JSON list of C-alpha atoms in Angstrom, two decimals:
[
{"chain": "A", "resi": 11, "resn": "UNK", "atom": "CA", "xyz": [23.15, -3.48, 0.39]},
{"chain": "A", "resi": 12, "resn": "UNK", "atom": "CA", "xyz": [22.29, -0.14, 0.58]},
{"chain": "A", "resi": 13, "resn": "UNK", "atom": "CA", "xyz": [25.10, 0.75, 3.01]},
{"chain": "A", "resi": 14, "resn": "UNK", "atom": "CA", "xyz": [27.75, -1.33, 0.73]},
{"chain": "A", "resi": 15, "resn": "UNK", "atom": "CA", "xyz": [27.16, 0.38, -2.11]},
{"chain": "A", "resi": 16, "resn": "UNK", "atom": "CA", "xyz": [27.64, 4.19, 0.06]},
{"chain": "A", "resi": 17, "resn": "UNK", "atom": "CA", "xyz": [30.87, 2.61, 1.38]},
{"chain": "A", "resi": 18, "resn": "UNK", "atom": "CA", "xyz": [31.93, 2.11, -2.00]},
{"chain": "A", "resi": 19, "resn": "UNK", "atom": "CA", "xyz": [30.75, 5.73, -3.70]},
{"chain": "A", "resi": 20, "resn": "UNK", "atom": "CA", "xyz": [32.95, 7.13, -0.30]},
{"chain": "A", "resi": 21, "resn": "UNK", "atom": "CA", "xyz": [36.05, 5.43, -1.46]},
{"chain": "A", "resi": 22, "resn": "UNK", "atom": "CA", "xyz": [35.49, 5.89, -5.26]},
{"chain": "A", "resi": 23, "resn": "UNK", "atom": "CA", "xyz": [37.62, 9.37, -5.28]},
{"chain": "A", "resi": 24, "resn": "UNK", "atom": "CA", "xyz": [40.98, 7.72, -3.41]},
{"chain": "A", "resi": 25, "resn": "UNK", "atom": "CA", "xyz": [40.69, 4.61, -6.14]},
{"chain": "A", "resi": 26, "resn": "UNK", "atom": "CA", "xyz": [40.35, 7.03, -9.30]},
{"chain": "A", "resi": 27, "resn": "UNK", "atom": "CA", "xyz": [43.90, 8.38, -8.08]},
{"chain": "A", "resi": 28, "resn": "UNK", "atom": "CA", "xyz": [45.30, 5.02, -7.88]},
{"chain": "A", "resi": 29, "resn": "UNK", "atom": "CA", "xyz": [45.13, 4.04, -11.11]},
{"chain": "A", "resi": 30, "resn": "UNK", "atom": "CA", "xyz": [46.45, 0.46, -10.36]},
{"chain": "A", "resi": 31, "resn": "UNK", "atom": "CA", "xyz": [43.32, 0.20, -8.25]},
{"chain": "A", "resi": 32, "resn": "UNK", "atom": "CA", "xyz": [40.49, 0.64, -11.23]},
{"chain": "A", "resi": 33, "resn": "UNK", "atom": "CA", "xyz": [42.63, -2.34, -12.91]},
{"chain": "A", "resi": 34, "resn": "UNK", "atom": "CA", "xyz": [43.36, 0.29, -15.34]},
{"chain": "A", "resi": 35, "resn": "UNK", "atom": "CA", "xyz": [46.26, 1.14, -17.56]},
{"chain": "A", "resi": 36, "resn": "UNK", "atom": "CA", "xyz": [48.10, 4.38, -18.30]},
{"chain": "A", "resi": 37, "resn": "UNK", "atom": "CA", "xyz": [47.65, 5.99, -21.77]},
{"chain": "A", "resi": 38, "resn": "UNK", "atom": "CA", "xyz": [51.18, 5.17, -23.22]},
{"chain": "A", "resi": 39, "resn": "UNK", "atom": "CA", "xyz": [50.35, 7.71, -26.27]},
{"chain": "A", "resi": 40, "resn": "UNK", "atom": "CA", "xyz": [49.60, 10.03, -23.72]},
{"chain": "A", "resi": 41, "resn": "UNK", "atom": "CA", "xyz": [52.11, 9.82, -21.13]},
{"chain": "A", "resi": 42, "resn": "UNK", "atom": "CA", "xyz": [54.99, 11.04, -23.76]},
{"chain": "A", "resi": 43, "resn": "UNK", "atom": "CA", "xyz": [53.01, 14.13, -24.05]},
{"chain": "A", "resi": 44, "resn": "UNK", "atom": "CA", "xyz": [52.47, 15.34, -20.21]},
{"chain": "A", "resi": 45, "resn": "UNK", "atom": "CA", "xyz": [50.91, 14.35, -17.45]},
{"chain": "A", "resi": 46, "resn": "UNK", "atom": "CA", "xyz": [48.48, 11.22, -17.68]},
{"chain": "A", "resi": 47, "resn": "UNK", "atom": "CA", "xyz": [44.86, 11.43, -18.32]},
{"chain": "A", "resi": 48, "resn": "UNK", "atom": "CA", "xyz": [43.60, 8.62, -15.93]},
{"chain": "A", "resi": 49, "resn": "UNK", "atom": "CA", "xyz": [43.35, 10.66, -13.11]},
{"chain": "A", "resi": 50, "resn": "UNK", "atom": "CA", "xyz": [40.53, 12.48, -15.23]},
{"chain": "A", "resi": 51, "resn": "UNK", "atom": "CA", "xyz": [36.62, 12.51, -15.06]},
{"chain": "A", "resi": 52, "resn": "UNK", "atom": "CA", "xyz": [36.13, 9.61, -18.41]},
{"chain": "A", "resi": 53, "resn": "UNK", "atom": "CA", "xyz": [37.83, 6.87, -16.40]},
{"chain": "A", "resi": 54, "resn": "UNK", "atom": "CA", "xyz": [35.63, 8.12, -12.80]},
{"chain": "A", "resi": 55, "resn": "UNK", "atom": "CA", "xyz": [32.13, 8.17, -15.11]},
{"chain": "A", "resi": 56, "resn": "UNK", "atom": "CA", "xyz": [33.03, 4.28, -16.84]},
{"chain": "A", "resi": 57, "resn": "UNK", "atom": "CA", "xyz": [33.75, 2.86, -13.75]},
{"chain": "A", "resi": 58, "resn": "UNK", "atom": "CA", "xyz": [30.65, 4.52, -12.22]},
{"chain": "A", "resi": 59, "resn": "UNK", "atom": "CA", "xyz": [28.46, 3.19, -14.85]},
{"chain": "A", "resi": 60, "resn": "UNK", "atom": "CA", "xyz": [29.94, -0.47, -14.98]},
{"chain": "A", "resi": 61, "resn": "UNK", "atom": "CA", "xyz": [28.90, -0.15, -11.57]},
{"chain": "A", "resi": 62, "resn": "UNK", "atom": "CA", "xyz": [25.40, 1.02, -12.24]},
{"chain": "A", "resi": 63, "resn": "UNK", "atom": "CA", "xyz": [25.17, -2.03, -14.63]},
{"chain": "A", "resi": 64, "resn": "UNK", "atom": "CA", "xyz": [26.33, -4.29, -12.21]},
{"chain": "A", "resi": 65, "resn": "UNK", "atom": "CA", "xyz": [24.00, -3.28, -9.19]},
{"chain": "A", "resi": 66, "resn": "UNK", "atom": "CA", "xyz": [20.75, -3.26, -11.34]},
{"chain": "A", "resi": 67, "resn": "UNK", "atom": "CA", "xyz": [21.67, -6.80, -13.11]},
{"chain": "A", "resi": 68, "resn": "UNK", "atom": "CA", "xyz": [21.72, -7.65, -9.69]},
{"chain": "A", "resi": 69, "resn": "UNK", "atom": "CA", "xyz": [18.98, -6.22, -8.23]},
{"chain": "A", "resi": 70, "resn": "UNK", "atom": "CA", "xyz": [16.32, -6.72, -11.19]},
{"chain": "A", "resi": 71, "resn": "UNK", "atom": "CA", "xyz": [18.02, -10.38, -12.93]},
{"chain": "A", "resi": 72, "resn": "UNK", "atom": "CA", "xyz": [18.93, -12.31, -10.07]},
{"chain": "A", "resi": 73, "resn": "UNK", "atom": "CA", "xyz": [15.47, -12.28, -7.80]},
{"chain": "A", "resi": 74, "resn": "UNK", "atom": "CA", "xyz": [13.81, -13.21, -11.34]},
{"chain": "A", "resi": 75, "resn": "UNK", "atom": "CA", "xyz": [16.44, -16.22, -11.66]},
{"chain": "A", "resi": 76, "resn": "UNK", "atom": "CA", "xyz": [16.11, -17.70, -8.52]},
{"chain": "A", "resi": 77, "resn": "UNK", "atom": "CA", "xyz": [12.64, -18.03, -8.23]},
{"chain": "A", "resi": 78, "resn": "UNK", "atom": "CA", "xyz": [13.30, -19.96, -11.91]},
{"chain": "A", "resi": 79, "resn": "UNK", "atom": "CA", "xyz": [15.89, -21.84, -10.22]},
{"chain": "A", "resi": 80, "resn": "UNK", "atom": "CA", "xyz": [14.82, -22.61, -6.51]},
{"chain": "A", "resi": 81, "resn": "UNK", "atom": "CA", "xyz": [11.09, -23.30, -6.92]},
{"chain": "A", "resi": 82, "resn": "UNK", "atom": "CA", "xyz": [9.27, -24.43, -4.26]},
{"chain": "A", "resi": 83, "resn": "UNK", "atom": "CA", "xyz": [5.62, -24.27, -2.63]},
{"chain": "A", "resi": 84, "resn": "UNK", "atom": "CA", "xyz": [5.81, -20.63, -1.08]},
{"chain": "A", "resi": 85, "resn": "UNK", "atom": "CA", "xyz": [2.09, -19.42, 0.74]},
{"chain": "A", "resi": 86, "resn": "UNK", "atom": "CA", "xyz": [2.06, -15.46, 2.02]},
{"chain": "A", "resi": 87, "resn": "UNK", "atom": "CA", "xyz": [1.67, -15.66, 5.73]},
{"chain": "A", "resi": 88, "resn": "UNK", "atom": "CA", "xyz": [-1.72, -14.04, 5.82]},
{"chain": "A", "resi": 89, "resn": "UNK", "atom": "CA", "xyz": [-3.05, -16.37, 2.57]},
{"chain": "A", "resi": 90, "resn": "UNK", "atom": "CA", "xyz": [-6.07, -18.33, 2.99]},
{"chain": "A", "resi": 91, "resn": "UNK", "atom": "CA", "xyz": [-3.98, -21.88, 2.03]},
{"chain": "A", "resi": 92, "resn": "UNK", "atom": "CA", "xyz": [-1.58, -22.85, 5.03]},
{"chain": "A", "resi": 93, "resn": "UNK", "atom": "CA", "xyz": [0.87, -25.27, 4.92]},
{"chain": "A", "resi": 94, "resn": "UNK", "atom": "CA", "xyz": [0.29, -27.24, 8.10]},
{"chain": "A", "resi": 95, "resn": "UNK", "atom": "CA", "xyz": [3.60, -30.16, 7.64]},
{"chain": "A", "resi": 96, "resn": "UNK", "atom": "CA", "xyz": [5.18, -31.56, 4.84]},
{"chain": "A", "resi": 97, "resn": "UNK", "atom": "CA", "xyz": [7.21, -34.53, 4.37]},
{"chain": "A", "resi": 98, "resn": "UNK", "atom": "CA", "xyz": [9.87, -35.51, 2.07]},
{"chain": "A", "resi": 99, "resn": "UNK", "atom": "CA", "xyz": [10.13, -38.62, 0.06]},
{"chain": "A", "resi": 100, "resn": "UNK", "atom": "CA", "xyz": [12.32, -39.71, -3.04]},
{"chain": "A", "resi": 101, "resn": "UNK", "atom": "CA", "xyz": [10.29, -39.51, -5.78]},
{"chain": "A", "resi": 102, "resn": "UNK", "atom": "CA", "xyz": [9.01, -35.92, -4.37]},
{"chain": "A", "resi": 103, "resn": "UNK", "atom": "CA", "xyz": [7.00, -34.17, -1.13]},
{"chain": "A", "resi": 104, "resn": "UNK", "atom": "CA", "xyz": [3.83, -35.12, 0.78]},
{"chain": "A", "resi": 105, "resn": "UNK", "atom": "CA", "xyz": [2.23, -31.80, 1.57]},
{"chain": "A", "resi": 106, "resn": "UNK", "atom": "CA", "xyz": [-0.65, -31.52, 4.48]},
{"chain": "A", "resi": 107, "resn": "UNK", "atom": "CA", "xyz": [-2.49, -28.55, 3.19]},
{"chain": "A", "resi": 108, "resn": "UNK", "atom": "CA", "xyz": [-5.43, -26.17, 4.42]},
{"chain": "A", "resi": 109, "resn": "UNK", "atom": "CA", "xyz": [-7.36, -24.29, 2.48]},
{"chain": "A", "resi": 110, "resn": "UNK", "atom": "CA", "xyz": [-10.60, -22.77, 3.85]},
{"chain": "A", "resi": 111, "resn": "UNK", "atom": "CA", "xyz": [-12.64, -24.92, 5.48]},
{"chain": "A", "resi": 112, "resn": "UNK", "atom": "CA", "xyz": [-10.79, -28.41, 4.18]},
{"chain": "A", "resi": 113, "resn": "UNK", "atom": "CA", "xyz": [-7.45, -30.28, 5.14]},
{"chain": "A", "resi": 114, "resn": "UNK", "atom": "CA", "xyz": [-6.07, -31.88, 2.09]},
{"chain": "A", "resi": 115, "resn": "UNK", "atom": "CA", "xyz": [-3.17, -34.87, 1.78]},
{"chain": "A", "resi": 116, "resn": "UNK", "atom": "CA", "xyz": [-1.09, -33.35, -1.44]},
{"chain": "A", "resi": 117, "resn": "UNK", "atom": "CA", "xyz": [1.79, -35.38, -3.47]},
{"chain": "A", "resi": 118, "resn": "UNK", "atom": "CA", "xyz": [4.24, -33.06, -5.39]},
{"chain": "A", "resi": 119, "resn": "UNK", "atom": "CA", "xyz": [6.37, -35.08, -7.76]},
{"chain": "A", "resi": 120, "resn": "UNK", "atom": "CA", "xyz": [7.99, -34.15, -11.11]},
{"chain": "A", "resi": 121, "resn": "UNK", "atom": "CA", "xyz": [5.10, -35.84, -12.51]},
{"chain": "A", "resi": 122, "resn": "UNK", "atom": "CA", "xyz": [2.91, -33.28, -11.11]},
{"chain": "A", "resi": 123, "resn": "UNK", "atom": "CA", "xyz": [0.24, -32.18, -8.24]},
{"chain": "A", "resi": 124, "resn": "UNK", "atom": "CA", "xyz": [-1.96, -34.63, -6.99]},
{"chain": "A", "resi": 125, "resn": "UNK", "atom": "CA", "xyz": [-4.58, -34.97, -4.31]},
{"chain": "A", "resi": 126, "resn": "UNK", "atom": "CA", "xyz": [-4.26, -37.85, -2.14]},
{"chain": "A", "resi": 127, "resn": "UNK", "atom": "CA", "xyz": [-7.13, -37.92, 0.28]},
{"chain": "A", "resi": 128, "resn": "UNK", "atom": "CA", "xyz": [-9.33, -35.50, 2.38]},
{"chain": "A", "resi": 129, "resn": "UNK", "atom": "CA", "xyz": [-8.06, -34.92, 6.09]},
{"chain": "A", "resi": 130, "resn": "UNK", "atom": "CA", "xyz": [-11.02, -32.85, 6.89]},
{"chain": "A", "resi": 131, "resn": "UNK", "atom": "CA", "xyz": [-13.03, -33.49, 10.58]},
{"chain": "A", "resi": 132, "resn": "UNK", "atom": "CA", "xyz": [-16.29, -33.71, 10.29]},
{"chain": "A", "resi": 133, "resn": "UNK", "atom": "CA", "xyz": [-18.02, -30.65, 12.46]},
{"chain": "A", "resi": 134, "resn": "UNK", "atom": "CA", "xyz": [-19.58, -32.18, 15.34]},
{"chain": "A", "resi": 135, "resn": "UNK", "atom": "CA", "xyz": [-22.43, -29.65, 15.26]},
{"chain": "A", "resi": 136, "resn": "UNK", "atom": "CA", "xyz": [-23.13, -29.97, 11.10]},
{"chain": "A", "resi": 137, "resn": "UNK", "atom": "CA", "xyz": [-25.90, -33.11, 12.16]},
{"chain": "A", "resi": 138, "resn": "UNK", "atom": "CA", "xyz": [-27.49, -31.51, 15.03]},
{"chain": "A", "resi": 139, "resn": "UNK", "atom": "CA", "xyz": [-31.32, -29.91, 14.14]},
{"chain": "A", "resi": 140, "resn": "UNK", "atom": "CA", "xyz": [-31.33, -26.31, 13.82]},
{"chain": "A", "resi": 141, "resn": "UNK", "atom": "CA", "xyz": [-33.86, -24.34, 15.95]},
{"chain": "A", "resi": 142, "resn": "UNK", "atom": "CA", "xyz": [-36.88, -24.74, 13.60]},
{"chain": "A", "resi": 143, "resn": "UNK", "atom": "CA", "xyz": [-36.96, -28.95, 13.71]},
{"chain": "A", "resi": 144, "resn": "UNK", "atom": "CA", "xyz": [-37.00, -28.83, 17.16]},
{"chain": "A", "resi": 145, "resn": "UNK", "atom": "CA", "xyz": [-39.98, -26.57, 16.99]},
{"chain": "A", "resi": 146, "resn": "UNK", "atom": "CA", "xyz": [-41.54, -28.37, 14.54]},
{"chain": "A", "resi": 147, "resn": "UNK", "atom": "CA", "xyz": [-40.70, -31.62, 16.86]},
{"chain": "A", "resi": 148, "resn": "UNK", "atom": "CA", "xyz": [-42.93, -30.21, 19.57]},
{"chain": "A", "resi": 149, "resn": "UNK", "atom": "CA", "xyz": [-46.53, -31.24, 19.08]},
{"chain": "A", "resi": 150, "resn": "UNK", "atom": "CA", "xyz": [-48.86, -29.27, 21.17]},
{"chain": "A", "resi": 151, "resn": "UNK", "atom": "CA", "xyz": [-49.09, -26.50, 23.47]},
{"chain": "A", "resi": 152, "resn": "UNK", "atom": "CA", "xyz": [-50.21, -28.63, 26.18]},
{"chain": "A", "resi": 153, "resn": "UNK", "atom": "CA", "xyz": [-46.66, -29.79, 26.47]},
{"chain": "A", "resi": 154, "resn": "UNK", "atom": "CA", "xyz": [-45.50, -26.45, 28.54]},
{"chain": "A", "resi": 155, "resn": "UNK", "atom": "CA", "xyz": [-47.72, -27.15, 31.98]},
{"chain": "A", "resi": 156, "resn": "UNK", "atom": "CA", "xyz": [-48.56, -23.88, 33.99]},
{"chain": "A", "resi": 157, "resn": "UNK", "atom": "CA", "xyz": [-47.67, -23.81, 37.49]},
{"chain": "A", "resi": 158, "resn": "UNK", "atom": "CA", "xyz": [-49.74, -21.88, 39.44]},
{"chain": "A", "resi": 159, "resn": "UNK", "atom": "CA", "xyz": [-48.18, -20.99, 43.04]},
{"chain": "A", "resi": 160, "resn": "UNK", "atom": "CA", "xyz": [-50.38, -19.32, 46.12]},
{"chain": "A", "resi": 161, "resn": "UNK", "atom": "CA", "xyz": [-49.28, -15.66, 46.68]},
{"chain": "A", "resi": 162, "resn": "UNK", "atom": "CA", "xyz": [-48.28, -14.89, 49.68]},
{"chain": "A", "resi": 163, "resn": "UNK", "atom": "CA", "xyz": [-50.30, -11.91, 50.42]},
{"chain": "A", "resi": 164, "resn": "UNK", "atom": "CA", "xyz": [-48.91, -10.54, 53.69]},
{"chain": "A", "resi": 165, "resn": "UNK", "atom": "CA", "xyz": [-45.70, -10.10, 51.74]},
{"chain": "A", "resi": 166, "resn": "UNK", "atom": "CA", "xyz": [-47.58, -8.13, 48.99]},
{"chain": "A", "resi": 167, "resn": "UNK", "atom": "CA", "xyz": [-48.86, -5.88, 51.67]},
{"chain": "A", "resi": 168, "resn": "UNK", "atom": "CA", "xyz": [-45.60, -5.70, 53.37]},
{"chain": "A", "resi": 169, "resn": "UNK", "atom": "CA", "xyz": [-43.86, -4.50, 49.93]},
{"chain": "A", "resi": 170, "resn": "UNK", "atom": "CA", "xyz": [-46.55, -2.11, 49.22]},
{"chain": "A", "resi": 171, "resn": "UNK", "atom": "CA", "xyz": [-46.65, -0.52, 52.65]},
{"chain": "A", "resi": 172, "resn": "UNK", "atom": "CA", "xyz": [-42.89, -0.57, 52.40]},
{"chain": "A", "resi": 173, "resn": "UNK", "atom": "CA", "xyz": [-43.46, 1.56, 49.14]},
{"chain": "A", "resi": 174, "resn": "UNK", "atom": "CA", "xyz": [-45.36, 3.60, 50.18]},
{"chain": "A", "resi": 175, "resn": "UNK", "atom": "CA", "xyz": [-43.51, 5.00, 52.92]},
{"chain": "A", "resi": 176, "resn": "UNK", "atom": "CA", "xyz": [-40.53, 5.60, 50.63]},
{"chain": "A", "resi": 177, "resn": "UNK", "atom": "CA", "xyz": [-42.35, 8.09, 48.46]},
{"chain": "A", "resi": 178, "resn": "UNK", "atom": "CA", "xyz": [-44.29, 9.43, 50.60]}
]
């Protein structure tokens, strides 16, 4: 848009010489007297700010009248609620919605918003024990056995002789 409205400043000198080209008229008052006043700096200014008119109608009024217009169920991309698939029907759209933690079945009619059912999964590890029921579960210490295993002594010896010889 930006570049469009550059393009048209650039030209804006050649079209205030044409006078046909503004959609403007000659003075007929004035062309009796001399040369015609169209080609001044009044005509160059109105035309500039019809334009000026025209661009911010059109960049302030018409975002504000389609959103009036076109409304529909618009999320930001990094929002919390996600549209995950929606589905079309006559008397309005069946929305599959997440929000947080829960997956939601949503009907939009002209009647209004409603919440069909809840879609979410229960978490497979929300009924599992957390760490201090299973100690709890476990009665006595006599539970853990201790294993005792024979040393094997000439292997001691051998590792300390070993060691020995390194720092020494």
């Amino acid at each position: 848009m930006r570049r469009t409205f550059l393009t048209t400043l650039a030209f804006l000198p050649a079209a205030a010489f044409a006078g046909d080209l503004l959609g403007t008229k000659a003075d007929p008052a004035g062309s009796s007297n001399g040369p015609s006043t169209s080609l001044g700096l009044a005509p160059m200014l109105q035309m500039l700010l019809a334009l000026g008119i025209v661009l911010v109608l059109l960049k302030v009024l018409l975002p504000k009248l389609l959103t009036k217009f076109g409304k529909k169920l618009v999320t930001k991309l990094d929002g919390g609620i996600k549209i995950e698939e929606s589905a079309n029907f006559p008397g309005g759209t069946l929305y599959v919605v997440k929000a947080r933690k829960k997956t939601l079945l949503v009907s939009v009619a002209s009647s209004g918003v409603t919440c069909l059912t809840d879609l979410t999964e229960p978490d497979p590890l929300e009924n599992q024990p957390t760490f201090q029921e299973l100690v709890e579960q476990v009665d006595t210490p006599e539970t853990f056995a201790v294993v005792e295993q024979p040393v094997d002594q000439t292997a001691t010896h051998r590792a300390l002789e070993r060691l020995r010889r390194l720092t020494g």
